[in-house]
Amino acid sequence: QVQLAESGGGLVQAGGSLRLSCAASGRTFSGYSMGWFRQAPGKEREFVATINWSGGTTYYADSVKGRFTISRDNAKNTVYLQMNSLKPEDTAVYYCAGSAISTAERRQTFYPYWGQGTQVTVSS
């Protein structure tokens, strides 16, 4: 019954911005960390960003550090990914994931709940 629904993806020019949203249902994730991952064509899914249960701790992949910001609103059971200064290499399907632990975590095996993904395409 647990579902994560991503939204906010689309086509944007290099240097532009997008904000992705992930709305959870069937479970309250306020006590658990959340994450964003992405998968580009022909590549494996990779870590992008994670946030701990309270929002006080975040970690980012080196490739997005300084450009992306993960945040959460526990009252809305929603997590966000603000993406600025987008590059063509950011093009991928972006997945929201919910963990079973409270601490921010980069490893995908800690996330039993996954959304369907939203496409982000950055044109040059």
Coordinates of N, CA and C in Angstrom, one line a residue, residues 12-20 38 48 60 63-70 80-90 94 120 122:
V12 N 14.2 20.9 -19.9 CA 14.7 22.2 -19.5 C 16.1 22.4 -20.2
Q13 N 16.4 23.7 -20.5 CA 17.7 24.0 -21.1 C 18.8 24.0 -20.1
A14 N 20.0 23.7 -20.6 CA 21.2 23.7 -19.7 C 21.2 25.1 -19.0
G15 N 21.5 25.0 -17.7 CA 21.6 26.2 -16.9 C 20.3 26.5 -16.2
G16 N 19.2 25.8 -16.5 CA 17.9 26.1 -15.9 C 17.7 25.3 -14.7
S17 N 16.5 25.4 -14.1 CA 16.2 24.8 -12.9 C 14.9 24.0 -12.9
L18 N 14.8 23.0 -12.1 CA 13.5 22.2 -11.9 C 13.4 21.9 -10.4
R19 N 12.2 21.7 -10.0 CA 12.0 21.2 -8.6 C 11.1 19.9 -8.7
L20 N 11.7 18.8 -8.2 CA 11.0 17.6 -8.2 C 10.3 17.4 -6.8
R38 N 18.9 8.5 -9.6 CA 18.6 8.7 -11.0 C 19.3 7.6 -11.8
V48 N 21.8 10.3 -5.7 CA 21.9 11.7 -6.0 C 21.9 12.5 -4.7
Y60 N 25.1 14.5 -0.6 CA 24.9 14.6 -2.1 C 26.0 13.9 -2.8
S63 N 28.7 14.8 -8.1 CA 28.3 15.4 -9.3 C 27.2 16.5 -9.2
V64 N 26.5 16.5 -8.1 CA 25.4 17.4 -8.0 C 25.6 18.4 -6.8
K65 N 26.6 18.2 -6.1 CA 26.9 19.0 -4.9 C 27.0 20.5 -5.3
G66 N 26.4 21.4 -4.6 CA 26.4 22.8 -4.9 C 25.3 23.2 -5.9
R67 N 24.7 22.3 -6.5 CA 23.7 22.6 -7.5 C 22.3 22.1 -7.1
F68 N 22.2 21.0 -6.4 CA 21.0 20.4 -6.0 C 20.8 20.5 -4.5
T69 N 19.5 20.6 -4.1 CA 19.2 20.7 -2.7 C 18.0 19.8 -2.4
I70 N 18.2 18.9 -1.5 CA 17.1 18.0 -1.0 C 16.5 18.6 0.2
Y80 N 11.5 16.9 -1.5 CA 11.7 17.7 -2.7 C 13.2 17.6 -3.2
L81 N 13.4 17.9 -4.4 CA 14.7 18.0 -5.0 C 14.8 19.2 -5.8
Q82 N 15.4 20.3 -5.3 CA 15.6 21.5 -6.1 C 16.9 21.3 -6.9
M83 N 16.7 21.5 -8.3 CA 17.9 21.3 -9.2 C 18.1 22.6 -9.9
N84 N 19.3 23.1 -9.7 CA 19.7 24.4 -10.3 C 20.9 24.1 -11.2
S85 N 21.2 25.0 -12.1 CA 22.4 24.9 -13.0 C 22.4 23.6 -13.7
L86 N 21.3 23.2 -14.2 CA 21.2 21.8 -14.8 C 22.2 21.7 -16.0
K87 N 22.7 20.5 -16.1 CA 23.6 20.1 -17.2 C 23.0 19.0 -18.0
P88 N 23.4 18.9 -19.3 CA 22.9 17.7 -20.1 C 23.2 16.4 -19.4
E89 N 24.3 16.2 -18.7 CA 24.6 15.0 -18.0 C 23.6 14.7 -16.9
D90 N 22.8 15.6 -16.5 CA 21.8 15.4 -15.5 C 20.6 14.7 -16.0
Y94 N 14.5 10.2 -12.6 CA 14.8 10.5 -11.2 C 13.8 9.7 -10.3
V120 N 13.7 13.7 -16.4 CA 14.3 15.0 -16.5 C 15.2 15.0 -17.7
V122 N 17.7 17.5 -20.0 CA 18.3 18.8 -20.1 C 19.0 18.9 -21.4

